[in-house]
Coordinates of C-alpha atoms in Angstrom, one line a residue:
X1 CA -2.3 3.0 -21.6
X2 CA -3.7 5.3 -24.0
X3 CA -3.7 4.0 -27.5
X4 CA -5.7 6.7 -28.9
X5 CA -8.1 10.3 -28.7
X6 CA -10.2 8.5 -26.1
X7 CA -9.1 4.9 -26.1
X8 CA -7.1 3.4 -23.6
X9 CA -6.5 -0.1 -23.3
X10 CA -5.5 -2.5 -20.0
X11 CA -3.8 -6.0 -20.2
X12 CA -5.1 -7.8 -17.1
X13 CA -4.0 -11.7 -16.5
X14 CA -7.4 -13.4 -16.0
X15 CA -8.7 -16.7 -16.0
X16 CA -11.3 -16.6 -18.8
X17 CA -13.7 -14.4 -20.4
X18 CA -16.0 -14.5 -17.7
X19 CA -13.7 -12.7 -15.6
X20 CA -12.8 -10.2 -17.9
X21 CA -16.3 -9.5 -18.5
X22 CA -16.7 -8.9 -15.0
X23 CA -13.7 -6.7 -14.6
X24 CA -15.2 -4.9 -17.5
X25 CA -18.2 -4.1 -15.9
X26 CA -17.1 -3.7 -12.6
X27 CA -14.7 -0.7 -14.3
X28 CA -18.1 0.8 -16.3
X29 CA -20.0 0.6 -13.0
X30 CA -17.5 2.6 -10.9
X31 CA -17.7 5.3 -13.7
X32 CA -21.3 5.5 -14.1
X33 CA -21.3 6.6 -10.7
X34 CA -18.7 8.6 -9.5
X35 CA -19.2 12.3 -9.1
X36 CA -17.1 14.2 -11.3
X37 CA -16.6 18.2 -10.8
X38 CA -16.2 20.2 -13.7
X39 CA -15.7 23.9 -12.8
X40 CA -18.7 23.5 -10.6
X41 CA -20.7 21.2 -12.4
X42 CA -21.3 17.6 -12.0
X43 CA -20.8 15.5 -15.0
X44 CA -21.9 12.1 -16.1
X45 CA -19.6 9.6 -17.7
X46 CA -20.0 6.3 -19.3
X47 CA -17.6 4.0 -21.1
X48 CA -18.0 1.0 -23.9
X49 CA -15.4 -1.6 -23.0
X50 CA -14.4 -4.1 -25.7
X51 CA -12.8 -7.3 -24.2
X52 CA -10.3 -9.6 -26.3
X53 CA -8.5 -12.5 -24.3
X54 CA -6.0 -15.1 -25.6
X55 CA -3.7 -17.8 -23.9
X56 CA -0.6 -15.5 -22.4
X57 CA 1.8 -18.2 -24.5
X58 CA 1.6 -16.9 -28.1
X59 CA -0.5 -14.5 -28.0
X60 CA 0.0 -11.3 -30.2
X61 CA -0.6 -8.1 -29.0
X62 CA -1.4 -6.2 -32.1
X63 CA -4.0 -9.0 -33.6
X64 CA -5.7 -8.7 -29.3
X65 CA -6.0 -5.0 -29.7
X66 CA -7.9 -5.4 -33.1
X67 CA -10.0 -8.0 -31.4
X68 CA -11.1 -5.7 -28.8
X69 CA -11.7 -2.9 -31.2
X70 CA -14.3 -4.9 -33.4
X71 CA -15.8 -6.0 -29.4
X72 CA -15.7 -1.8 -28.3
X73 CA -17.7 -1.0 -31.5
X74 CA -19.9 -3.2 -31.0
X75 CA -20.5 -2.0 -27.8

């Protein structure tokens, strides 16, 4: 869902961070190259993916989202 201006944010059951990191770059590959038409002109688009994970019992949303924040920026 969108969280904000040009965030959105995903919550994807995966095993461990290894496959969210691969989910994550499978996702930036896939926009780095598909052909976009803007009014006649092709566009370019990339994406910065911060990944937060956490054990689904307990976890709390609000504290992942900050997590993955800190992880986009650094990105």
């Amino acid at each position: 869902g969108r969280t904000g201006g040009e965030e959105f944010m995903a919550l994807v059951r995966v095993k461990d961070m290894k496959d969210a990191a691969l989910l994550a770059e499978t996702i930036r590959q896939s926009l780095a190259t598909a052909r976009i038409d803007a009014g006649g002109q092709p566009i370019c688009v990339t994406v910065s993916i911060g990944i937060a994970t956490s054990p689904a019992t307990g976890a709390n949303l609000d504290q992942m989202m900050s997590n993955a924040d800190r992880a986009l920026y650094k990105a």
